Coordinates of C-alpha atoms (C1' of nucleotides) in Angstrom, one line a residue:
Chain A
M207 CA -7.7 -7.7 -11.8
S208 CA -4.0 -6.4 -11.1
V209 CA -4.3 -2.3 -10.5
R210 CA -3.7 0.4 -13.7
V211 CA -3.6 3.8 -13.4
R212 CA -3.0 6.9 -15.4
F213 CA -1.5 10.5 -15.2
A214 CA -3.4 12.8 -18.1
P215 CA -1.7 15.7 -18.3
S216 CA -2.3 18.4 -21.3
P217 CA 0.9 19.5 -22.6
T218 CA 0.0 23.1 -22.0
G219 CA 3.0 24.5 -20.5
F220 CA 4.7 23.6 -17.6
L221 CA 3.9 21.4 -15.0
H222 CA 2.1 22.1 -11.7
V223 CA 2.9 21.1 -8.3
G224 CA -0.8 20.1 -8.3
G225 CA -0.1 17.6 -11.0
L226 CA 3.0 16.9 -9.5
R227 CA 0.9 15.8 -6.4
T228 CA -1.8 14.0 -8.7
A229 CA 0.8 12.3 -10.6
L230 CA 2.7 11.6 -7.1
Y231 CA -0.9 9.8 -5.7
N232 CA -1.7 7.7 -8.9
Y233 CA 2.4 6.4 -8.8
L234 CA 2.3 5.3 -5.2
F235 CA -1.4 3.6 -5.6
A236 CA 0.1 1.8 -8.4
K237 CA 3.2 0.5 -6.8
H238 CA 2.1 0.0 -3.3
F239 CA -0.6 -2.6 -5.2
G240 CA 2.1 -3.5 -7.4
G241 CA 0.5 -2.2 -10.8
K242 CA 1.3 0.1 -13.9
C243 CA 0.8 3.8 -14.0
I244 CA 1.1 5.1 -17.5
L245 CA 1.2 8.2 -18.8
R246 CA -1.4 9.9 -21.2
I247 CA -0.8 12.6 -23.1
E248 CA -4.1 15.0 -23.6
D249 CA -3.7 17.0 -26.5
T250 CA -7.0 17.5 -28.0
D251 CA -7.0 21.0 -27.7
R252 CA -5.0 22.3 -30.4
N253 CA -5.1 25.8 -29.9
R254 CA -3.3 25.2 -26.1
F255 CA -0.9 23.1 -27.6
V256 CA 2.6 23.7 -26.6
E257 CA 5.8 22.4 -28.5
N258 CA 7.9 20.6 -25.9
A259 CA 5.6 20.2 -23.4
A260 CA 5.1 16.5 -23.1
D261 CA 8.7 16.0 -23.5
N262 CA 9.4 18.5 -20.9
L263 CA 6.4 16.9 -18.4
I264 CA 8.1 13.5 -18.8
T265 CA 11.6 15.1 -17.2
V266 CA 10.6 16.9 -14.5
L267 CA 8.6 13.7 -13.5
R268 CA 11.7 11.6 -13.7
W269 CA 13.7 14.0 -12.0
A270 CA 10.7 13.6 -9.6
G271 CA 11.6 9.8 -9.5
I272 CA 8.0 9.0 -11.2
E273 CA 9.1 6.5 -13.8
F274 CA 5.6 5.7 -15.9
D275 CA 5.2 1.9 -17.6
E276 CA 3.9 2.4 -20.1
S277 CA 4.1 6.1 -21.9
P278 CA 4.3 8.0 -25.2
E279 CA 8.3 7.7 -24.8
K280 CA 8.3 4.4 -23.4
G281 CA 5.2 2.9 -25.6
G282 CA 3.1 -0.3 -24.5
A283 CA 0.3 -2.4 -25.4
F284 CA -2.2 -0.3 -25.0
G285 CA -0.9 2.9 -27.0
P286 CA -0.8 4.7 -29.0
Y287 CA -0.5 7.2 -25.4
I288 CA -1.2 10.7 -27.4
Q289 CA -4.4 11.1 -27.7
S290 CA -4.3 13.2 -31.3
E291 CA -2.7 9.8 -32.5
R292 CA -6.5 8.5 -31.5
L293 CA -8.5 10.2 -33.1
E294 CA -10.0 7.9 -35.6
L295 CA -11.5 6.0 -32.5
Y296 CA -13.1 8.9 -30.9
N297 CA -15.0 9.6 -34.2
K298 CA -15.8 5.8 -34.9
L299 CA -17.0 5.8 -31.1
A300 CA -18.9 8.9 -31.2
A301 CA -20.6 7.4 -34.4
L302 CA -21.3 4.4 -32.5
L303 CA -23.0 6.7 -29.6
I304 CA -25.2 8.7 -32.7
S305 CA -26.2 5.6 -34.1
N306 CA -27.9 4.3 -30.7
N307 CA -29.2 7.4 -29.8
K308 CA -27.3 8.4 -27.2
A309 CA -25.7 11.3 -28.9
Y310 CA -26.8 13.5 -31.6
Y311 CA -25.2 15.7 -34.5
A312 CA -25.8 19.8 -33.7
F313 CA -24.9 22.6 -36.4
D314 CA -25.4 25.9 -33.9
T315 CA -22.6 28.0 -34.4
A316 CA -20.5 29.7 -31.3
E317 CA -23.1 32.8 -31.6
E318 CA -26.1 31.3 -31.7
I319 CA -25.0 29.2 -28.6
D320 CA -23.9 32.1 -27.2
E321 CA -26.9 34.0 -27.6
M322 CA -29.2 31.0 -26.3
R323 CA -26.9 31.0 -23.0
A324 CA -27.3 35.0 -22.6
K325 CA -30.6 34.8 -22.7
Q326 CA -31.2 32.3 -20.1
A327 CA -28.9 33.9 -17.9
K328 CA -30.6 37.0 -18.2
D329 CA -34.0 35.3 -17.2
G330 CA -31.4 34.3 -14.2
G331 CA -31.4 30.3 -14.7
D332 CA -29.2 27.3 -16.2
T333 CA -27.1 28.7 -19.0
K334 CA -27.6 25.0 -20.9
Y335 CA -27.7 23.9 -24.2
L336 CA -30.9 23.8 -25.1
R337 CA -31.9 20.6 -27.4
N338 CA -35.0 21.9 -29.1
I339 CA -34.1 24.9 -29.4
G340 CA -30.9 24.9 -30.9
R341 CA -29.6 23.3 -34.7
N342 CA -29.8 19.8 -34.5
S343 CA -31.0 16.2 -35.2
F344 CA -33.7 16.4 -33.1
T345 CA -35.0 19.6 -34.4
L346 CA -34.1 19.7 -38.1
G347 CA -35.0 16.0 -38.6
V348 CA -32.9 13.0 -39.8
S349 CA -33.3 14.0 -43.3
A350 CA -32.3 17.2 -43.2
T351 CA -29.5 16.4 -40.6
D352 CA -28.1 14.0 -43.3
E353 CA -28.1 16.8 -46.0
L354 CA -26.5 19.0 -44.1
I355 CA -23.6 16.7 -42.8
Q356 CA -23.2 15.6 -47.0
S357 CA -23.4 19.1 -47.4
G358 CA -20.1 19.5 -45.3
A359 CA -21.9 21.8 -43.0
Q360 CA -19.3 22.0 -39.6
Y361 CA -21.4 19.8 -36.9
V362 CA -20.3 19.0 -32.9
I363 CA -21.4 15.8 -31.4
R364 CA -23.2 15.9 -28.4
L365 CA -24.2 13.9 -25.8
N366 CA -27.7 13.1 -25.3
V367 CA -28.3 13.2 -21.5
P368 CA -31.5 11.5 -20.8
E369 CA -34.1 13.5 -19.1
N370 CA -35.0 13.1 -15.8
E371 CA -32.9 10.6 -13.7
E372 CA -29.8 10.9 -10.9
I373 CA -26.6 9.6 -11.6
S374 CA -24.9 8.0 -8.9
F375 CA -21.1 7.0 -8.7
K376 CA -19.2 5.9 -5.8
D377 CA -16.3 8.0 -5.3
I378 CA -13.3 5.7 -3.4
I379 CA -12.6 9.7 -1.3
R380 CA -15.4 10.8 -1.0
G381 CA -18.0 8.2 -1.1
D382 CA -21.7 8.2 -2.7
V383 CA -22.2 11.2 -5.0
T384 CA -25.7 11.8 -6.7
V385 CA -26.5 14.4 -9.2
R386 CA -29.6 15.0 -11.4
T387 CA -29.4 14.8 -15.3
S388 CA -31.7 18.0 -15.2
D389 CA -28.4 19.8 -14.0
I390 CA -26.5 18.0 -16.8
D391 CA -25.6 19.9 -20.2
D392 CA -26.0 17.6 -23.3
Q393 CA -21.9 17.7 -23.5
V394 CA -20.1 17.8 -26.3
L395 CA -18.2 14.9 -27.1
L396 CA -16.8 15.9 -31.0
K397 CA -15.7 19.0 -31.6
S398 CA -16.2 20.8 -35.3
D399 CA -12.5 20.4 -35.7
G400 CA -13.1 16.3 -35.6
F401 CA -11.1 16.1 -31.9
P402 CA -12.6 14.6 -29.2
T403 CA -13.2 16.8 -25.9
Y404 CA -11.7 16.0 -22.9
H405 CA -15.1 14.0 -21.6
L406 CA -15.1 11.6 -24.3
A407 CA -11.4 11.2 -24.8
N408 CA -11.0 10.5 -21.2
V409 CA -13.7 7.9 -20.8
V410 CA -12.6 5.8 -24.1
D411 CA -9.6 5.7 -23.3
D412 CA -9.8 5.0 -19.6
Y413 CA -11.9 1.7 -21.0
E414 CA -9.4 0.9 -23.8
M415 CA -6.3 1.3 -21.7
G416 CA -8.2 -0.5 -19.1
I417 CA -7.5 1.7 -16.6
T418 CA -8.9 0.3 -12.9
H419 CA -9.0 3.3 -10.9
V420 CA -8.9 7.3 -12.3
I421 CA -7.2 9.3 -9.5
R422 CA -7.6 13.2 -10.3
G423 CA -8.5 16.7 -9.0
E424 CA -11.1 17.5 -7.2
E425 CA -11.7 20.3 -10.1
W426 CA -13.5 17.1 -12.0
L427 CA -16.0 15.6 -9.7
P428 CA -18.6 18.0 -11.2
S429 CA -18.6 16.1 -14.6
T430 CA -17.8 13.2 -13.5
P431 CA -21.3 12.4 -14.0
K432 CA -21.3 13.0 -17.8
H433 CA -18.4 10.4 -17.8
V434 CA -20.8 8.0 -15.6
L435 CA -23.2 8.8 -18.3
L436 CA -21.2 8.0 -21.5
Y437 CA -19.8 4.4 -19.7
R438 CA -23.4 4.0 -19.4
A439 CA -24.1 4.7 -23.2
F440 CA -21.5 2.7 -24.4
G441 CA -22.6 -0.4 -22.1
W442 CA -19.0 -0.5 -20.4
E443 CA -17.8 -1.3 -16.8
M444 CA -16.4 2.1 -15.4
P445 CA -13.3 2.4 -13.2
Q446 CA -13.8 3.3 -9.9
F447 CA -13.1 7.2 -9.0
A448 CA -10.8 8.7 -6.2
H449 CA -11.2 12.3 -6.9
L450 CA -8.3 14.4 -4.7
P451 CA -8.6 17.6 -2.7
L452 CA -7.0 20.4 -3.9
L453 CA -3.7 22.4 -3.4
L454 CA -4.3 25.9 -2.0
N455 CA -3.0 29.2 -1.9
K456 CA -3.0 30.8 1.6
D457 CA -6.6 32.3 0.9
K458 CA -7.5 29.0 0.5
T459 CA -8.3 29.1 -3.8
K460 CA -7.1 26.6 -5.9
L461 CA -3.5 26.9 -6.1
S462 CA -2.6 29.0 -9.0
K463 CA 0.6 30.8 -10.3
R464 CA -0.8 34.6 -9.3
Q465 CA 0.0 33.9 -5.7
G466 CA 4.0 32.6 -6.1
S467 CA 5.5 29.5 -8.2
V468 CA 3.7 26.5 -8.9
A469 CA 5.6 25.1 -12.2
V470 CA 7.9 22.7 -10.7
E471 CA 10.6 24.0 -12.5
D472 CA 10.2 26.5 -10.7
F473 CA 11.6 24.3 -7.7
I474 CA 14.2 23.1 -9.2
S475 CA 15.6 25.5 -10.3
A476 CA 15.1 27.4 -6.6
G477 CA 17.4 24.4 -5.5
Y478 CA 15.2 22.2 -4.1
F479 CA 15.9 18.4 -3.6
R480 CA 13.9 15.7 -5.4
E481 CA 13.0 14.0 -2.0
A482 CA 12.2 17.6 0.2
L483 CA 9.6 18.0 -3.0
I484 CA 8.4 14.6 -3.3
N485 CA 8.3 14.3 1.0
F486 CA 6.5 17.5 1.3
V487 CA 4.1 17.3 -1.7
G488 CA 3.4 13.5 -0.8
L489 CA 1.9 14.5 3.2
L490 CA -0.4 17.1 1.5
G491 CA -3.2 14.7 1.6
F492 CA -2.8 12.3 3.5
N493 CA 0.1 10.8 6.4
P494 CA 0.7 7.1 6.8
S495 CA 1.3 7.5 10.5
A496 CA 0.9 9.6 12.7
D497 CA 4.5 10.8 13.9
K498 CA 6.6 10.5 11.3
E499 CA 7.1 13.1 8.8
I500 CA 10.1 11.8 6.6
Y501 CA 9.2 9.6 3.7
S502 CA 11.2 8.4 0.9
M503 CA 9.8 7.5 -2.4
E504 CA 9.8 4.0 -1.0
E505 CA 8.1 4.8 2.3
L506 CA 5.4 6.7 0.9
I507 CA 4.3 3.8 -1.1
E508 CA 4.2 1.2 1.6
G509 CA 2.2 3.7 3.3
F510 CA -0.5 4.9 0.8
S511 CA -3.4 4.1 0.7
L512 CA -6.7 6.1 -1.2
E513 CA -8.6 5.7 2.0
K514 CA -6.6 7.5 4.0
V515 CA -6.7 10.8 1.8
N516 CA -8.1 13.5 3.2
K517 CA -11.3 15.5 1.5
G518 CA -10.3 19.1 2.2
G519 CA -8.4 20.8 0.5
A520 CA -4.5 21.2 1.8
V521 CA -2.8 24.5 2.0
F522 CA 0.5 25.0 0.0
D523 CA 2.6 26.3 2.4
L524 CA 6.2 26.7 1.6
Q525 CA 8.0 26.7 5.1
K526 CA 7.4 23.5 5.5
L527 CA 8.7 22.9 2.2
D528 CA 11.9 24.3 3.4
W529 CA 12.1 22.6 6.7
F530 CA 12.4 19.6 4.6
Q531 CA 14.7 21.4 2.3
G532 CA 16.9 22.2 5.3
Y533 CA 16.8 18.3 6.9
Y534 CA 17.8 16.6 3.1
L535 CA 20.4 19.2 2.8
R536 CA 22.2 17.9 6.0
T537 CA 21.8 13.9 4.6
Y538 CA 23.7 14.8 1.8
S539 CA 27.3 13.7 1.8
N540 CA 30.0 16.7 1.9
T541 CA 31.2 15.3 -1.7
E542 CA 27.8 15.5 -3.2
L543 CA 26.9 19.0 -1.9
A544 CA 30.6 20.1 -2.9
E545 CA 29.7 19.5 -6.5
L546 CA 26.4 21.4 -6.0
L547 CA 28.2 24.4 -4.9
E548 CA 30.6 24.5 -7.6
V549 CA 28.0 24.1 -10.4
T550 CA 26.3 27.0 -8.5
L551 CA 29.6 29.2 -8.4
K552 CA 30.2 28.5 -12.0
S553 CA 26.2 29.9 -12.6
L554 CA 27.9 33.0 -10.3
G555 CA 30.5 33.7 -12.8
M556 CA 32.4 33.0 -9.7
N557 CA 35.6 31.7 -9.8
S558 CA 35.6 28.4 -8.5
R559 CA 38.2 26.9 -5.8
T560 CA 39.4 23.1 -5.9
Q561 CA 36.8 20.4 -4.8
E562 CA 38.7 20.0 -1.5
Y563 CA 38.5 23.5 -0.2
L564 CA 34.9 23.4 -1.6
E565 CA 34.4 20.4 0.8
K566 CA 35.7 22.2 3.5
I567 CA 33.5 25.2 3.1
I568 CA 30.3 23.0 3.3
I569 CA 31.4 21.1 6.8
L570 CA 31.3 24.9 7.9
F571 CA 28.3 25.7 6.7
K572 CA 25.7 22.7 5.2
E573 CA 24.0 23.2 9.1
R574 CA 23.7 27.1 8.6
V575 CA 21.5 26.9 5.2
T576 CA 18.7 25.3 3.7
F577 CA 19.8 25.8 0.0
I578 CA 23.2 25.7 -1.4
K579 CA 22.6 28.9 -3.3
E580 CA 23.5 30.8 0.2
I581 CA 26.3 29.7 0.6
P582 CA 28.5 32.3 -2.1
E583 CA 26.5 34.9 -0.1
K584 CA 26.7 33.6 3.3
A585 CA 29.8 32.3 3.0
S586 CA 31.3 35.5 0.9
Y587 CA 34.5 35.8 3.2
M588 CA 35.5 32.2 2.6
F589 CA 35.9 33.5 -1.2
A590 CA 37.4 36.8 -1.1
K591 CA 38.3 39.3 1.9
P592 CA 35.9 40.6 3.6
A593 CA 35.0 43.5 1.3
E594 CA 32.8 45.7 4.4
F595 CA 32.6 45.2 8.3
E596 CA 29.0 44.8 10.0
Q597 CA 29.2 48.2 11.6
D598 CA 26.3 47.4 14.5
Y599 CA 29.5 44.1 15.1
F600 CA 32.4 46.3 15.1
A601 CA 30.7 49.0 17.9
K602 CA 29.8 46.4 20.3
H603 CA 33.1 44.4 20.1
W604 CA 35.7 46.6 18.7
K605 CA 37.2 48.4 22.2
E606 CA 39.6 50.9 23.0
N607 CA 42.4 48.4 24.2
T608 CA 41.8 45.9 21.8
I609 CA 44.2 46.1 19.7
E610 CA 47.1 46.0 22.9
L611 CA 45.3 43.3 23.9
I612 CA 45.1 41.1 20.5
L613 CA 48.8 41.8 19.1
P614 CA 50.8 39.3 21.0
L615 CA 48.2 36.5 19.9
V616 CA 48.4 37.6 16.8
N617 CA 52.4 36.7 17.2
I618 CA 51.6 33.8 18.5
Y619 CA 49.6 33.0 15.3
K620 CA 52.5 33.9 13.2
E621 CA 54.7 31.7 15.0
T622 CA 52.9 28.6 16.0
N623 CA 53.3 25.1 14.2
E624 CA 50.0 24.0 14.1
F625 CA 47.4 25.8 12.2
T626 CA 44.7 23.7 13.0
H627 CA 41.0 24.5 14.8
T628 CA 42.2 22.4 17.5
A629 CA 45.4 24.2 18.5
L630 CA 44.4 27.2 17.6
H631 CA 41.6 27.0 20.0
D632 CA 43.9 26.0 22.6
L633 CA 46.5 28.5 21.8
T634 CA 43.9 31.3 22.1
K635 CA 42.4 30.0 25.5
N636 CA 45.6 29.8 27.2
F637 CA 46.5 33.1 26.0
V638 CA 43.2 34.6 27.1
E639 CA 43.6 32.3 30.2
N640 CA 46.7 34.1 31.4
A641 CA 45.8 37.9 30.6
G642 CA 42.8 37.2 32.4
L643 CA 40.2 37.5 30.1
K644 CA 37.4 35.7 28.4
L645 CA 37.4 33.9 25.2
K646 CA 34.8 35.2 23.6
E647 CA 36.6 38.9 24.0
L648 CA 39.0 38.0 21.9
I649 CA 37.3 36.0 19.4
H650 CA 34.2 38.3 18.5
P651 CA 37.4 41.0 16.9
L652 CA 39.0 38.3 15.4
R653 CA 35.9 37.2 13.7
L654 CA 35.2 41.1 12.8
M655 CA 38.9 41.6 11.4
I656 CA 38.9 38.4 9.5
T657 CA 34.9 37.7 8.3
G658 CA 34.1 40.8 8.1
R659 CA 30.3 39.5 10.0
S660 CA 28.6 38.4 12.5
T661 CA 27.6 35.2 11.8
G662 CA 29.0 32.4 10.7
A663 CA 30.8 29.2 11.6
G664 CA 32.6 28.1 14.9
M665 CA 35.9 31.2 14.3
F666 CA 38.9 28.6 14.8
E667 CA 37.2 26.2 12.0
T668 CA 36.6 29.1 9.8
M669 CA 40.4 30.3 10.0
E670 CA 42.0 27.0 9.7
V671 CA 40.9 26.6 6.3
L672 CA 41.0 29.6 5.5
G673 CA 44.6 29.3 6.4
R674 CA 47.7 31.4 8.4
Q675 CA 48.4 33.5 5.3
E676 CA 45.2 34.5 4.7
C677 CA 44.4 34.8 8.0
L678 CA 47.2 37.3 9.0
A679 CA 47.1 38.9 6.1
R680 CA 43.5 40.1 6.8
I681 CA 44.3 41.0 10.6
E682 CA 47.0 43.0 9.3
Y683 CA 44.8 44.8 6.6
F684 CA 41.9 45.8 9.2
I685 CA 44.7 47.3 11.5
K686 CA 46.3 49.2 9.1
M687 CA 42.8 50.3 7.9
K688 CA 41.9 51.4 11.5
E689 CA 45.2 53.3 12.2
K690 CA 44.6 55.0 9.0
E691 CA 40.8 55.5 10.8
N692 CA 39.4 54.6 7.9
L693 CA 36.9 52.1 9.7
Chain B
rG102 C1' -26.7 32.4 -8.9
rG103 C1' -27.7 26.4 -9.9
rU104 C1' -25.1 22.0 -8.9
rC105 C1' -21.6 19.4 -6.2
rC106 C1' -17.7 19.3 -2.3
rC107 C1' -16.1 20.1 2.0
rA108 C1' -14.9 22.1 7.9
rU109 C1' -9.1 19.1 13.9
rC110 C1' -4.1 24.3 16.5
rG111 C1' -1.9 29.9 11.9
rA112 C1' 0.0 26.0 8.1
rC113 C1' 0.2 20.4 7.3
rU114 C1' -1.6 16.6 9.4
rA115 C1' -2.8 11.7 13.8
rA116 C1' -7.1 9.8 16.3
rU117 C1' -12.2 5.6 12.0
rG118 C1' -17.7 5.8 19.1
rG119 C1' -14.6 5.9 24.6
rU120 C1' -7.4 9.6 24.1
rU121 C1' -5.3 14.6 29.3
rA122 C1' -7.5 15.2 20.7
rG123 C1' -0.9 13.2 19.2
rG124 C1' 3.1 14.4 15.9
rU125 C1' 5.3 18.4 12.6
rC126 C1' 6.3 23.2 10.4
rA127 C1' 5.9 28.6 12.1
rC128 C1' 6.1 31.0 16.8
rC129 C1' 8.1 31.7 21.9
rA130 C1' 10.9 30.3 26.1
rG131 C1' 15.3 27.3 27.7
rC132 C1' 20.0 24.5 27.4
rC133 C1' 24.4 24.0 24.5
rU134 C1' 27.7 27.7 22.9
rU135 C1' 32.3 31.3 20.4
rU136 C1' 28.3 34.3 17.1
rC137 C1' 24.3 32.5 13.9
rA138 C1' 22.8 28.0 12.7
rC139 C1' 22.0 22.8 13.9
rG140 C1' 20.4 19.7 17.9
rC141 C1' 18.0 18.9 22.7
rU142 C1' 13.8 20.1 26.4
rG143 C1' 9.6 22.4 27.6
rG144 C1' 5.4 25.7 26.1
rU145 C1' 1.0 29.1 23.5
rA146 C1' -2.3 27.3 20.3
rA147 C1' -7.6 22.8 17.2
rU148 C1' -12.3 19.6 16.6
rA149 C1' -16.9 26.4 12.9
rG150 C1' -22.0 27.0 15.8
rG151 C1' -27.1 25.0 16.8
rG152 C1' -29.7 20.4 17.6
rG153 C1' -30.4 15.4 18.1
rU154 C1' -28.7 9.4 18.1
rU155 C1' -25.8 7.2 21.8
rC156 C1' -24.4 5.2 28.3
rA157 C1' -20.4 7.6 25.5
rA158 C1' -19.4 12.2 20.1
rA159 C1' -14.0 15.2 16.4
rU160 C1' -15.6 10.4 14.8
rC161 C1' -22.5 9.0 13.0
rC162 C1' -27.5 12.3 11.5
rC163 C1' -30.3 17.0 10.6
rC164 C1' -29.9 22.3 10.6
rU165 C1' -27.1 27.0 10.6
rU166 C1' -22.6 29.3 8.9
rG167 C1' -18.2 29.4 6.2
rG168 C1' -15.0 28.0 2.5
rG169 C1' -14.1 25.4 -2.4
rA170 C1' -14.9 23.8 -6.8
rU171 C1' -17.6 23.9 -11.2
rC172 C1' -21.0 25.4 -15.0
rA173 C1' -17.0 26.3 -22.8
rC174 C1' -16.6 22.8 -29.7
rC175 C1' -10.4 23.9 -22.3
rA176 C1' -7.9 19.8 -20.0

RNA sequence: GGUCCCAUCGACUAAUGGUUAGGUCACCAGCCUUUCACGCUGGUAAUAGGGGUUCAAAUCCCCUUGGGAUCACCA
C-alpha cells in the first residue's frame, strides 16, 4: 500500500515553527516513499476560527517548499479537505457509534460538569466525567433520552470507554505505549453545536482519507488511546502512529510565543531564506548522517527515516539557524542578492542605486553579513557620506603628522589614470615603501576619512566602488573639518 | 496531583553491545590579513546517578533523580 500522510492544522492563526516541522516531516516521509502528502484543515472549533488563516498556511508552506498532493485548494479524490464541510459524515458516524452502544448521549450543562469535576478535584482524585452521575442515556434511560432529544434539548455524544482494559498501540518512534481505560475520560465526540471534536474528526478523516501514517506532535500522545478506542469501535484498521518530539524553548518548555518569535511569517519577514529555515528545522529531530549539516530539501527527503527521529525534545536555538542563514546567503548569486537589497532599500524608504552598483556592494558585503537587511546599516557609507566618525578609531589611527604624510598620496590618487583596487593598491604600496612607512599606517586614516568607521570591506575595493570623485571629496571634506578643529 | 513520554558536550546531533564517544553551532586560541568578516588549523566541553544482565553497556533491564507533555463541548 502506498504511503499517505497528512498535515492537519487548525486555522487559528499563524503557522508555528513547530507546525512547520511537523508539516516538513510528513512531507519528507511521503516523498521519501513516493507517497502522497495531504493538507486537511481542522476547523471544527468555531470560536477560534480565524479568517484567511488557512490560505495563509498554504502560502507559508509553499514558501518553505512544501507542496501538497491533495488539499482544499487543489482538491483530490478524498475531499472535501475542510472538516466543516464534512459535518454530515461525522454526525452519521457518531449515530452509528450510538447504535452500537460505543457512545452515548449526554445532556449535562457546562456548569454541571464544572461542578462534577470540581468536586472530584477537592477530594484529590481524577477529574473525569462520571457516567453514572451525569445526565445521560445511562442514568436517564432510553425513553427519557429520546424524549429529551425530541424536545430539542442540547446534547453531546460521548465515547463509551470500556471499564477495565489495557489499550496498547505501537508508536514508530517510541515503541509500545500502554494505558489503562480507567485513566481515560468519556471524551466528547460530537459537540452540542453539531460539530465533532478533534478526536472524532481526525479518526474519521484519517480513515476515510486512507491515511497510512499519522505523524504529529508529541502533545497528541496522551490522547492517542482514545483514538485507538475509536478505531476499534468502528472496526477500522488503524494507521501507524509516529509522535514527533517537541520543539522547546531555552528553558525546555514547549516552544511558545512568550519566549520569542515562533511564527514562520516572522522568520520570513526577518529575512531568513527558506533553505536555511528548512535545513535548520529539518535537523531538529534527526540527522541523516554523522558529519554533514548542509542538506537541501532533496537530500532531506533522501535521508529521512522515522526510525531515526529522536525521542527527546529539541531546543530551538537561533544561533545555529543564523549560521545556516549566513551560509546560504553566501550561496546566492550577486545578482539575486542585489535584487533583494533593492527591495530592502525600498522598504526602508532609501534611494536605490543601479543594479550594477548594488551588485558591487553585495560583492563587498556578502561575507560580512547574515541578512541582507544588515547592509543598509553596515554599509551606510556606500550610500551616503559618513555622518560621523568613530572616535576610538580616530584617536587610534590619526597622528600629528598624518595629514602631511597622506597629502602627497592623495595627489597621486588625483592623477592616476586607473582608479581600480589593484592600481590603488600598487600605487599606495609603492608610495608607502618609498616613504619608509607601513601600509596600515595610511590605510587606517584613509578608511577613517572615507568611511568614518573601523570596519568594512577591503579599503581599495571600497574606494574603487565609491569612485575617485567621491573618495577625493570625502577626503577633502574630512581635512577641512579637521583644520576647523571640528573633529 | 493522576497518566504518559523523555534523558549523549551550553545547543543540534552521530555512534542501533566492542569507537581514544564523532560532527556542527556557540565559545577560546592560532593562521590568513588592511580593519571587520569569510576561510583554514587547533582547543575546552557530554553518555544524569545507582544497581543489575554480559567477556564487553551511551546502547538491554530495574530503581532514583531530573525534565516535558497531557488531563475541555481547543486542536
